Coordinates of C-alpha atoms in Angstrom, one line a residue:
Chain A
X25 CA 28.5 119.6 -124.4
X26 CA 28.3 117.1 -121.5
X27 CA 31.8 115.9 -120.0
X28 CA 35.5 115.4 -121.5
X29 CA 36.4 112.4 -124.1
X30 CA 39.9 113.7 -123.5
X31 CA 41.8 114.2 -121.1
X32 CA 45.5 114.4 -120.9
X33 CA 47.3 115.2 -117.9
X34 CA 51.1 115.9 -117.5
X35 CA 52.1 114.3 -120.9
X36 CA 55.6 113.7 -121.8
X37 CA 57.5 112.8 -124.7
X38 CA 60.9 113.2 -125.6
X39 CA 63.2 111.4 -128.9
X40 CA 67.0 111.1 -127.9
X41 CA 67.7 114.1 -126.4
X42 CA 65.1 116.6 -128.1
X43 CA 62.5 117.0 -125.6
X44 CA 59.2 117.5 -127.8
X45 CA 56.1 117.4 -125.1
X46 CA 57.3 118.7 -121.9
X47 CA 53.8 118.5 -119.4
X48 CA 51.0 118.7 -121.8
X49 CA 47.6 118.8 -120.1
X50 CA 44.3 119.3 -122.1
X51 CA 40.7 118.4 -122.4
X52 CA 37.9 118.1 -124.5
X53 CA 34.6 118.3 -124.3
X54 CA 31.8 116.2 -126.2
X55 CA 30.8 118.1 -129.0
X56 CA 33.4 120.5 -128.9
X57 CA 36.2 122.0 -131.9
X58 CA 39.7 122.2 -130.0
X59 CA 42.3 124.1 -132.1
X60 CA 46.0 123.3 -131.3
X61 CA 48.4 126.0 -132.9
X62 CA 51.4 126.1 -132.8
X63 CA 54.9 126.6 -134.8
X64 CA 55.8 123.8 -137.2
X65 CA 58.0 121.3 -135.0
X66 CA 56.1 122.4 -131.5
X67 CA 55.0 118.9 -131.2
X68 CA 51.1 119.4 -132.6
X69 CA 51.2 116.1 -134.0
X70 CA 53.1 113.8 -132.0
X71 CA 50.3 115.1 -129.1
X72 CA 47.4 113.1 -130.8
X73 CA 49.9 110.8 -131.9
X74 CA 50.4 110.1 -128.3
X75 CA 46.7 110.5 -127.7
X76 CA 45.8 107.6 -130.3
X77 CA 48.4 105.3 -129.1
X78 CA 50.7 105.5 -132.3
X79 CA 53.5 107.1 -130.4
X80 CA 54.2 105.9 -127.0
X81 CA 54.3 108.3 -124.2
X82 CA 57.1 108.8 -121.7
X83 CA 55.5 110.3 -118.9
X84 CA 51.3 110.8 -118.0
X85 CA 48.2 110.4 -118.2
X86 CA 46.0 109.9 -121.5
X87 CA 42.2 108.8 -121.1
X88 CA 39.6 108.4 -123.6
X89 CA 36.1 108.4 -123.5
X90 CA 36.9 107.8 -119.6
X91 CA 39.3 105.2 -120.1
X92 CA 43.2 105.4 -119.4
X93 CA 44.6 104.5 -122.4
X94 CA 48.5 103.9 -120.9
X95 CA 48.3 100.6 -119.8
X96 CA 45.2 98.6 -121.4
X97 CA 45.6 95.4 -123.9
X98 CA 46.2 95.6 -127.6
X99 CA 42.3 94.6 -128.8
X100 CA 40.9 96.9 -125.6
X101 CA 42.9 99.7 -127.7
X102 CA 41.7 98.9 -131.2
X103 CA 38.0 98.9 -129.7
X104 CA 38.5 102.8 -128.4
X105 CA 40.2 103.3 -131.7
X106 CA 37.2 102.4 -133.9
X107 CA 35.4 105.3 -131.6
X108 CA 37.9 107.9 -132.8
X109 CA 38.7 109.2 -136.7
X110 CA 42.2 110.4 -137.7
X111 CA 42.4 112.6 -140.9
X112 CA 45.9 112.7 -141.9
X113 CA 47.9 115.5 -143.2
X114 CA 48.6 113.4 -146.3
X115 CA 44.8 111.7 -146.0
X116 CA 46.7 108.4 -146.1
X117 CA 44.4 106.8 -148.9
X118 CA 45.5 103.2 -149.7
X119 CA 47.1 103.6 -153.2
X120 CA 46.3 100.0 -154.3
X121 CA 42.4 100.6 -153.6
X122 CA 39.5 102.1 -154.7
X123 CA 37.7 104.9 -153.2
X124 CA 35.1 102.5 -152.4
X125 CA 37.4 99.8 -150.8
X126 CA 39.3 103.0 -148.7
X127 CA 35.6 103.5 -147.2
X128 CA 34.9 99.5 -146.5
X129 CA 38.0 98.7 -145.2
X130 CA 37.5 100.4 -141.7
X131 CA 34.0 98.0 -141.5
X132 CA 36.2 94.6 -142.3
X133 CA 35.8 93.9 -138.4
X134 CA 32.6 94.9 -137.4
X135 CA 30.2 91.5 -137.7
X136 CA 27.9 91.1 -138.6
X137 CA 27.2 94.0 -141.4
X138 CA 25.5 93.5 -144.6
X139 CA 26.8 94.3 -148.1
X140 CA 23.4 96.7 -148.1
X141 CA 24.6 98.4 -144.8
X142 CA 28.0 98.3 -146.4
X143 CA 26.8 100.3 -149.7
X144 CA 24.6 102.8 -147.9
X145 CA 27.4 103.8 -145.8
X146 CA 29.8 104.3 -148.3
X147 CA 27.6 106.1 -150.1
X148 CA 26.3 108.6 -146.8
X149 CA 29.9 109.2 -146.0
X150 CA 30.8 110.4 -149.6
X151 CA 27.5 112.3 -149.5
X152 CA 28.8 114.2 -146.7
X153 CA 31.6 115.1 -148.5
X154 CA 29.9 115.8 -151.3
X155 CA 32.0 113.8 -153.6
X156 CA 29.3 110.9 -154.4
X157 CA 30.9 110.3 -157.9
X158 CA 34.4 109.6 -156.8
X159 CA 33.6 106.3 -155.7
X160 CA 34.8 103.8 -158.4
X161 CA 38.0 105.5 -158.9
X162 CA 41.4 105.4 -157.6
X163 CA 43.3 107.9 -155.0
X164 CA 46.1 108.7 -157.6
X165 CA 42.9 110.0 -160.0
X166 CA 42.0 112.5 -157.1
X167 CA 43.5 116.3 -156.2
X168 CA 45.0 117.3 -153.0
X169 CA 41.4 118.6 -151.8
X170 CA 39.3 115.5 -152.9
X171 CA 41.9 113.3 -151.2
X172 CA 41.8 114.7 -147.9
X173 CA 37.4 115.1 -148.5
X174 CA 37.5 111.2 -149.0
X175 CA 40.7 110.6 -145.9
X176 CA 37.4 112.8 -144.0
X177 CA 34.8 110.3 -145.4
X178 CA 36.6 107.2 -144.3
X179 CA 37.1 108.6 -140.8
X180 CA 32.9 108.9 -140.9
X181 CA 32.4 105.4 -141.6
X182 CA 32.9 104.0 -138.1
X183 CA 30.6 106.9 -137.2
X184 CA 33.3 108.3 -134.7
X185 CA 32.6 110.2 -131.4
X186 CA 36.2 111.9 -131.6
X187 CA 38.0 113.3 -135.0
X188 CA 42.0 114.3 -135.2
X189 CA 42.6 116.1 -137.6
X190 CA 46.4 116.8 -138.5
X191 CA 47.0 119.5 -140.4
X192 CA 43.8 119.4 -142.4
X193 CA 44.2 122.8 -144.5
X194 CA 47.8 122.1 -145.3
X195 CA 48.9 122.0 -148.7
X196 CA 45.9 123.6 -150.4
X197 CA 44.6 126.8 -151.9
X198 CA 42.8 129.1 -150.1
X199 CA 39.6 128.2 -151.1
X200 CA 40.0 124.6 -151.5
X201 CA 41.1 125.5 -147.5
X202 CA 38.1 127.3 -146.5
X203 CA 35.7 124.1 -148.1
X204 CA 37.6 122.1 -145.8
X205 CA 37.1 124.3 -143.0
X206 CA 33.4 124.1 -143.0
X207 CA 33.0 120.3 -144.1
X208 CA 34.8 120.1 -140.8
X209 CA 32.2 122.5 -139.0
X210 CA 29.1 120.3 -141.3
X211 CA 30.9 116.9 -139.9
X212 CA 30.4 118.5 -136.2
X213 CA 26.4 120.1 -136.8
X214 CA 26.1 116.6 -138.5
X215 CA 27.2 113.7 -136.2
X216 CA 27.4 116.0 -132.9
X217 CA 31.6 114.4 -132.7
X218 CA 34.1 116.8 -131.1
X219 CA 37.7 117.5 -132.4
X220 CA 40.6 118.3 -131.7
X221 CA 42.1 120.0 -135.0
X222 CA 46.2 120.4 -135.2
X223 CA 47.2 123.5 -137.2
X224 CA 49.0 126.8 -138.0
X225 CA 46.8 128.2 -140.6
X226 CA 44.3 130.6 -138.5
X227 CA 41.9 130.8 -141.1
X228 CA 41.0 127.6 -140.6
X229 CA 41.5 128.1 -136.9
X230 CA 39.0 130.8 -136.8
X231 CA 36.4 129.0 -138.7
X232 CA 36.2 126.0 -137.2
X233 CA 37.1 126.6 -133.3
X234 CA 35.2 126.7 -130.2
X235 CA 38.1 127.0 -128.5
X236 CA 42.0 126.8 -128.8
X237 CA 45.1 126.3 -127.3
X238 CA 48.6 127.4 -128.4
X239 CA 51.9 125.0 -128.2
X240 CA 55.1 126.5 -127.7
X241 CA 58.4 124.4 -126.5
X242 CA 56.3 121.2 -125.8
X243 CA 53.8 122.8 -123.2
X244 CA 50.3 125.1 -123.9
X245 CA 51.6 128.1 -123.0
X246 CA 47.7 130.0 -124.1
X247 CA 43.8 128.7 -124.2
X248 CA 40.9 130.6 -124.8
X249 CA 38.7 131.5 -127.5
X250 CA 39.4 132.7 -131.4
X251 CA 39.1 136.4 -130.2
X252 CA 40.6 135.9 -126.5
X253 CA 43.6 134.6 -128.2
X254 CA 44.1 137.0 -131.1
X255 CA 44.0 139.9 -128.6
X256 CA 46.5 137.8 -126.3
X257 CA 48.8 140.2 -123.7
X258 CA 51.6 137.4 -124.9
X259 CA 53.4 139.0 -127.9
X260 CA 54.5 135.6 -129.6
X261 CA 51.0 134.5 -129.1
X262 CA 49.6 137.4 -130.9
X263 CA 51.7 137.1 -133.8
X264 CA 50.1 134.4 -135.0
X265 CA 47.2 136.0 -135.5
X266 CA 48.9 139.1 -137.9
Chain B
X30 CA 111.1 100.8 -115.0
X31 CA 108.1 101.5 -113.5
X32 CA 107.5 104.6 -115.7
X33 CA 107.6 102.4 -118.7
X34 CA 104.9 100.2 -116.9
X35 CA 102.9 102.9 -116.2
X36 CA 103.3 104.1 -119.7
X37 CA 102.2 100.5 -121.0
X38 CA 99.1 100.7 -119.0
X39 CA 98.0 104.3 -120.0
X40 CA 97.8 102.8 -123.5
X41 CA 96.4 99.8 -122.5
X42 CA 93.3 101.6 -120.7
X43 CA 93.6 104.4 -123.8
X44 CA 92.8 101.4 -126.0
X45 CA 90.0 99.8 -123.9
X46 CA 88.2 103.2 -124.0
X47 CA 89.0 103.4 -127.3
X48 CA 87.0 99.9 -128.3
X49 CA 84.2 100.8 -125.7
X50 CA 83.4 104.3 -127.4
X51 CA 84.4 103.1 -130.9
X52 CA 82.7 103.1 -134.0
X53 CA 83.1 99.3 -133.5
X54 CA 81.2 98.8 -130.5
X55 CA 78.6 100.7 -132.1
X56 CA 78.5 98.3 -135.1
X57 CA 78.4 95.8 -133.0
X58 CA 75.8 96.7 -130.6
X59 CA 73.4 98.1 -133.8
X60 CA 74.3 93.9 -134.9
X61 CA 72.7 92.6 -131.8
X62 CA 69.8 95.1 -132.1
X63 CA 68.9 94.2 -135.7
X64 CA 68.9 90.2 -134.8
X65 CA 66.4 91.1 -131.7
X66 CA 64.6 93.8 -133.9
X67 CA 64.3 90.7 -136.4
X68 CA 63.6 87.9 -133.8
X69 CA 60.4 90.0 -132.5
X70 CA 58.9 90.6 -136.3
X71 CA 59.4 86.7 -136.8
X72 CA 57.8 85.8 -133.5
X73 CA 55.0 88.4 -134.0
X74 CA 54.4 86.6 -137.6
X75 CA 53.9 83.4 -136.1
X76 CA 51.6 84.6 -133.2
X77 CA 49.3 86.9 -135.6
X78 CA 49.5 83.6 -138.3
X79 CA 47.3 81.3 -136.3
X80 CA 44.9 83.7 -134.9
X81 CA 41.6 85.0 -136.3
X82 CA 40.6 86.8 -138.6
X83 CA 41.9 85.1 -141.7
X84 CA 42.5 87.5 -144.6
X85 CA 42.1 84.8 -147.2
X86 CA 41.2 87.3 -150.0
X87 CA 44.0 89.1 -149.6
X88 CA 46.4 85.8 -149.2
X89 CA 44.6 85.1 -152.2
X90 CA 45.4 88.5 -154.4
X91 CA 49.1 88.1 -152.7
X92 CA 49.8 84.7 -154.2
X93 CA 47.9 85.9 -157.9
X94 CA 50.6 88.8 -157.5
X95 CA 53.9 87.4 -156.4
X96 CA 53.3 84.0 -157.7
X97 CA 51.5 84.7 -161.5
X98 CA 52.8 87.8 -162.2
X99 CA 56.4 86.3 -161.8
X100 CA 56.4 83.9 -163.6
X101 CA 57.3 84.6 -167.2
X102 CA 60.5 86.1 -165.7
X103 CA 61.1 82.8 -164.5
X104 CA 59.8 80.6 -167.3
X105 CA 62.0 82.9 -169.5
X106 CA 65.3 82.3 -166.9
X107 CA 64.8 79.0 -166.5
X108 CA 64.5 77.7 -170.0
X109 CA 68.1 79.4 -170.8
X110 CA 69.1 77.9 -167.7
X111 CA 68.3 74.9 -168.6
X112 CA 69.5 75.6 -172.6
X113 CA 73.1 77.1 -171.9
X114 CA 74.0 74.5 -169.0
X115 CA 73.6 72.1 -171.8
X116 CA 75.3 73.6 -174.7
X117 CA 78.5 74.7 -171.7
X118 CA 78.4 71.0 -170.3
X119 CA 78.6 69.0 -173.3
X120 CA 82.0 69.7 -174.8
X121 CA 83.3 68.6 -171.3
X122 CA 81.1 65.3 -171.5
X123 CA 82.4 65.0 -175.2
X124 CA 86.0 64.7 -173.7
X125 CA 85.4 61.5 -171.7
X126 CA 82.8 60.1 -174.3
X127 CA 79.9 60.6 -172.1
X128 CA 77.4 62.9 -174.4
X129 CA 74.7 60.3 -173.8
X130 CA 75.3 61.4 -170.2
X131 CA 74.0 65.1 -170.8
X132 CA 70.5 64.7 -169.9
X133 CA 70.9 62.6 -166.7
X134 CA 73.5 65.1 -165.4
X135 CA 71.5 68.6 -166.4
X136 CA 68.7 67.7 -165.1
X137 CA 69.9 66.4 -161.5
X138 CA 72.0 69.7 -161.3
X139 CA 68.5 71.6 -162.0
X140 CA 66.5 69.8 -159.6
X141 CA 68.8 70.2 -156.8
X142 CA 70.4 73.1 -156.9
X143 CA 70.4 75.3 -159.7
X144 CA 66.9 75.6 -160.5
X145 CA 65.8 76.3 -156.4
X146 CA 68.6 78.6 -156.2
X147 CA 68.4 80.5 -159.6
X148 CA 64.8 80.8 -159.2
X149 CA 64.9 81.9 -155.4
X150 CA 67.4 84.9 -156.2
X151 CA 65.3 86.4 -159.2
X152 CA 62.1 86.0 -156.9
X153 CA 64.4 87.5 -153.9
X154 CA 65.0 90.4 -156.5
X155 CA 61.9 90.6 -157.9
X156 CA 59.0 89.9 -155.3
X157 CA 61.6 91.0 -152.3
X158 CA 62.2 94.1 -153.5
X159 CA 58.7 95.2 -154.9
X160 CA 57.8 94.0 -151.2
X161 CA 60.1 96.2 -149.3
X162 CA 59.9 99.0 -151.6
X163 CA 55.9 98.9 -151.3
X164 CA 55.3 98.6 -147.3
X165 CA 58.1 101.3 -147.0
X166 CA 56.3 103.6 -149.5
X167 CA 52.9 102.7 -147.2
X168 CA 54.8 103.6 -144.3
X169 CA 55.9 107.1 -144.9
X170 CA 52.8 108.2 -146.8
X171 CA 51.1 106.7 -143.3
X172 CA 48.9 104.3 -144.6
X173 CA 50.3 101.9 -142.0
X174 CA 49.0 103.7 -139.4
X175 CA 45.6 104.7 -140.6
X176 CA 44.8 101.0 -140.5
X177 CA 46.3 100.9 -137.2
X178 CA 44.4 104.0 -135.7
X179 CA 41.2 102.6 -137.9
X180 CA 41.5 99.6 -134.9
X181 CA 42.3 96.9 -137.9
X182 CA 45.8 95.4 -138.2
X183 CA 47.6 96.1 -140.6
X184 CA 50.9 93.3 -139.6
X185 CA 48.6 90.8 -140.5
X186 CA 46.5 92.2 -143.4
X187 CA 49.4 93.3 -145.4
X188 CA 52.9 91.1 -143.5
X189 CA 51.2 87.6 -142.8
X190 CA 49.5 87.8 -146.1
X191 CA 52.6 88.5 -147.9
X192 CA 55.1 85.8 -146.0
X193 CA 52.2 83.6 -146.6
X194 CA 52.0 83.9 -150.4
X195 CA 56.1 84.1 -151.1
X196 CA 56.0 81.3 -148.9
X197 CA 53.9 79.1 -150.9
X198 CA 54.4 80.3 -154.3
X199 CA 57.9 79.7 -154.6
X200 CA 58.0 76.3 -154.3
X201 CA 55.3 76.1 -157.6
X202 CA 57.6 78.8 -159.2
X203 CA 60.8 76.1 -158.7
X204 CA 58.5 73.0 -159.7
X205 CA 57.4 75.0 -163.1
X206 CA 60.9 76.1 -163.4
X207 CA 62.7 72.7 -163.2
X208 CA 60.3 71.2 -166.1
X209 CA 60.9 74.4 -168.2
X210 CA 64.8 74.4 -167.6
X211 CA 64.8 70.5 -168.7
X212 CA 62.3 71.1 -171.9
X213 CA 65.3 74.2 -172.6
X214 CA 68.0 71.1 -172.0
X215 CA 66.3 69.1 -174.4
X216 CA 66.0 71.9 -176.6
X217 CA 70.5 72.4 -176.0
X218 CA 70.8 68.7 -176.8
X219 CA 69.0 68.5 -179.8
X220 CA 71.5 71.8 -181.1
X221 CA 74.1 69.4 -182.4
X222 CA 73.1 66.3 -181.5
X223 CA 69.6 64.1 -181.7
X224 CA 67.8 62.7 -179.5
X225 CA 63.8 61.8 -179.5
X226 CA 61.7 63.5 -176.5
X227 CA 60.7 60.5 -175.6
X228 CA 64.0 59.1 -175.2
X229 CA 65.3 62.5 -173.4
X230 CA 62.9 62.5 -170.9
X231 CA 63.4 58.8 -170.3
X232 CA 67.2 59.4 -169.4
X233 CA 66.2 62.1 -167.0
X234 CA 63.4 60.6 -164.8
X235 CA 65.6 57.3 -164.8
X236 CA 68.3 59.8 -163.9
X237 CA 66.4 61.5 -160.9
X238 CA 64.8 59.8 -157.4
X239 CA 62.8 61.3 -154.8
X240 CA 65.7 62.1 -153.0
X241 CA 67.0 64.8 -155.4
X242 CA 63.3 66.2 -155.6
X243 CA 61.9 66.7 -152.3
X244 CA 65.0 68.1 -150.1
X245 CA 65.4 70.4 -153.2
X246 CA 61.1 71.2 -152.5
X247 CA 61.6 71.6 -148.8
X248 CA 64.3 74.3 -149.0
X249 CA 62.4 76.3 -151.9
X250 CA 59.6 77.0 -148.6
X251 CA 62.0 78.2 -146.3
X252 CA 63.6 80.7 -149.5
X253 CA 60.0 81.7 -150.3
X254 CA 60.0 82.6 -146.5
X255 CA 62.9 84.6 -146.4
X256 CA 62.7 86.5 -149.6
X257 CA 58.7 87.4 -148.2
X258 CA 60.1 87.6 -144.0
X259 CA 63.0 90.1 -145.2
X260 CA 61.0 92.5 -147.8
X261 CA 58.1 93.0 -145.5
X262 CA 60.9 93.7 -142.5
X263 CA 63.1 96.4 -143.8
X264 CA 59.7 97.6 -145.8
X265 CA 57.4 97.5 -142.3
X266 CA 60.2 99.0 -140.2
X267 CA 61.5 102.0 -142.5
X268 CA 61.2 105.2 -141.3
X269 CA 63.6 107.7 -142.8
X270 CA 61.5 109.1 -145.6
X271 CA 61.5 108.5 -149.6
X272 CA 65.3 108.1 -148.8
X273 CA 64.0 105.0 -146.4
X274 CA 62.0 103.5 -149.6
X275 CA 65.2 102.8 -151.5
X276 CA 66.7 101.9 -148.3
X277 CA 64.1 99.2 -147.8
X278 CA 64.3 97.9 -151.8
X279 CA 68.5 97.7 -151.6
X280 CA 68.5 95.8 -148.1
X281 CA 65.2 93.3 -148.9
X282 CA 67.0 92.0 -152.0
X283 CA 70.6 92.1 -150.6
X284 CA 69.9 89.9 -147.5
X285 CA 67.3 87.5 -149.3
X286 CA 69.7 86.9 -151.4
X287 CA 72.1 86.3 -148.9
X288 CA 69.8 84.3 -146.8
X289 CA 69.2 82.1 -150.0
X290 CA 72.2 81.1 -150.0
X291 CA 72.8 80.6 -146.5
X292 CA 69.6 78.5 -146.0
X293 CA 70.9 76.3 -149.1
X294 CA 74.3 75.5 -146.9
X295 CA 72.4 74.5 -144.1
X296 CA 70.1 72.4 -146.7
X297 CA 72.9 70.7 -148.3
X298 CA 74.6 70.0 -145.3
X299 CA 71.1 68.3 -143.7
X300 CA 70.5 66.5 -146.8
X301 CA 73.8 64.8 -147.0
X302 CA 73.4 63.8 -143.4
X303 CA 70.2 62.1 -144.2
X304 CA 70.4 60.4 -147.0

């Protein structure tokens, strides 16, 4: 762990009238699994949202990898975007594509790459997944689980320093769950990227985190570790962890 | 007296805070929005249009979809078009003694108006809606923004590429349809009366000039515009959930259609100032 790719100070984000971040400030460290729980609605995933530049930010301060997002040019964004992955609760896959093209598109505007370099990444990031044989076919073929292990496999292909990860348990069984939880652990050992995972299941929050915060009312209201956290003074922060 | 006044202008101010709070002002103001909402997506097209990368494999697969795939449904619409304007016309014609008449004046009403017009609305209901019905499906099920947070763009892979192909394609779609809808005329006049091919087609191209083709060409771009501008607009900007997608269907093929029609005015109108 050696200095923060994150680092969000005072943020701020309200629609209409419903105030949803009120003065969020966080960091994360290379290498590092952050865990953000919180209630449905607390505003888990408009924060990296916010933090990726698809929601725009009322009020503060957002930097990545060193660099203050808020007020940089459109292609100076998309650059720091191909350093960052973003699994979706829904995995996202583009319905009209093969697996295969899911994984390439990302690559489209990186020049100059090979249709060699092309192949042997496609086929690395679905060996991480472990789901080499899925590649021909087509996202409405695959289960809820094998969807969001190819949304993690295109995130892999630009090889990204930083993963979000929305929700990634949600929706699934129990087991299919825990096999997500540990690719996600595998995808850290692996490429050494940190994360900042947004959830409310604490199964998955236990096996993946190095360390959490909790979001109540649009501000982090606790931090500290798995343990720290499940043995919290704070009542409401505690009952998460029942 | 002067309580009557005062009475007067207590409605008079109850009604002026009546219009600024009303429903109506809020109509209004949700009017203006839309045309600037719409103005920004049209100058955002032309910005992202001329400037690298090209997706020409995409543009490519865009004009194979909206372009071949449509076009039995309108080889099938155009040759009735083209068969029951006939068989309708000719007992008017028959009146005045002007039967040999039929093929001259079926085939300038296709060229000019019906056939770009026809053909427009069942692409505007057709491409427009498939259009707006897929980028809103893409939007809620976020696969707009995982190009966008993938750092590739997603306005030009999927909007540009689209406008591009409905923009092009159309026009050939009104061309094929034209010489399908006059073959069906041919097929109308030879019902009950006879009349060689040769001869048919004779009457019609002595019938038509370049003036009845190309304004009738130019317009078909700016429909093939609109129908591919307005499906990827109310697709692109939908936001309100599966509820959204049938939102985004309903509104692409209402104002395409509308906009047809409304280009074809202004069309018309140019045309007969020109020549």
């Amino acid at each position: 762990m050696s200095g923060s790719i994150v680092k969000i100070e005072n943020l701020k984000k309200s629609f209409g009238s419903n105030k949803i971040l009120n003065g969020i400030n966080l960091h994360v460290e290379q290498g590092e699994n952050l865990v953000v729980l919180g209630k449905s609605g607390s505003g888990k995933s408009v924060l990296i949202k916010c933090l990726i530049g698809l929601i725009e930010a009322d009020d503060g301060n957002i930097a990545l990898f060193g660099k203050s997002i808020n007020s940089i040019k459109e292609h100076e964004l998309n650059a720091i975007r191909k350093r960052v992955g973003f699994l979706f609760q829904s995995a996202a896959l583009y319905d009209s594509m093969t697996v295969r093209e899911n994984l390439e598109f990302p690559l489209r505007d990186l020049k100059p790459i090979t249709p060699e370099e092309i192949n042997s990444s496609v086929e690395e990031a679905l060996k991480s997944v472990g789901l080499e044989d899925a590649v021909d076919k087509m996202p409405s073929a695959l289960s809820g689980g094998m969807r969001k292990r190819i949304g993690l496999a295109r995130t892999l292909m630009l090889k990204p320093q930083l993963i979000l990860y929305d929700e990634p348990t949600t929706g699934l069984d129990p087991i299919t769950s825990k096999e997500i939880s540990k690719l996600i652990l595998d995808v850290q050992k692996k490429y050494n990227t940190a994360s900042i995972i947004i959830t409310h299941d604490v199964e998955c929050a236990r096996l993946t985190s190095n360390r959490m915060v909790v979001v109540r009312d649009g501000i982090l209201v606790a931090e500290g570790t798995f343990t720290e956290l499940s043995e919290s003074k704070d009542e409401w922060v505690r009952s998460f962890f029942k | 007296m002067s309580n009557n006044l005062n009475n007067g202008e207590s409605v008079e101010l109850k009604k002026s805070t009546f219009l600024l709070t009303s429903p109506y002002l809020k109509k209004v103001r949700a009017f203006f929005e839309e045309v600037t909402s719409i103005t920004r997506f049209v100058l955002r097209f032309f910005k992202e249009v001329f400037r690298p990368r090209y997706e020409f494999s995409e543009f490519i697969k865009q004009s194979y979809l909206v372009g071949y795939n449509s076009f039995p449904l309108i080889a099938i619409t155009g040759f009735i078009m083209g068969l029951v304007l006939t068989i309708q016309s000719r007992p008017t014609l028959a009146e005045f003694g002007a039967e040999s008449w039929l093929p001259a004046m079926v085939s300038v009403s296709i060229v000019r108006e019906m056939g770009p017009v026809i053909t427009a609305l069942i692409f505007a209901g057709k491409v427009g809606s498939g259009i707006g019905a897929e980028l809103a499906s893409m939007k809620v099920t976020e696969q707009i923004d995982a190009m966008e947070v993938a750092g590739n763009n997603p306005f030009k892979y999927i909007v540009v590429t689209k406008i591009l192909a409905t923009t092009l394609m159309l026009p050939a779609l009104v061309i094929l349809a034209d010489a399908i809808s006059i073959y069906g005329s041919y097929i109308g006049v030879n019902i009950k009366g006879q009349i060689s091919f040769h001869l048919f087609f004779l009457q019609v191209f002595q019938a038509l000039s370049f003036s009845d083709l190309f304004p009738a060409i130019i317009k078909t771009f700016f429909f093939g515009f609109a129908v591919g501008l307005i499906g990827c607009y109310y697709g692109y900007k939908s936001d309100s959930g599966t509820e959204g997608v049938g939102k985004a269907a309903n509104s692409a093929v209402v104002f395409a259609s509308l906009s047809i029609f409304i280009i074809d005015m202004i069309a018309v109108q140019l045309t007969s100032l020109f020549m």
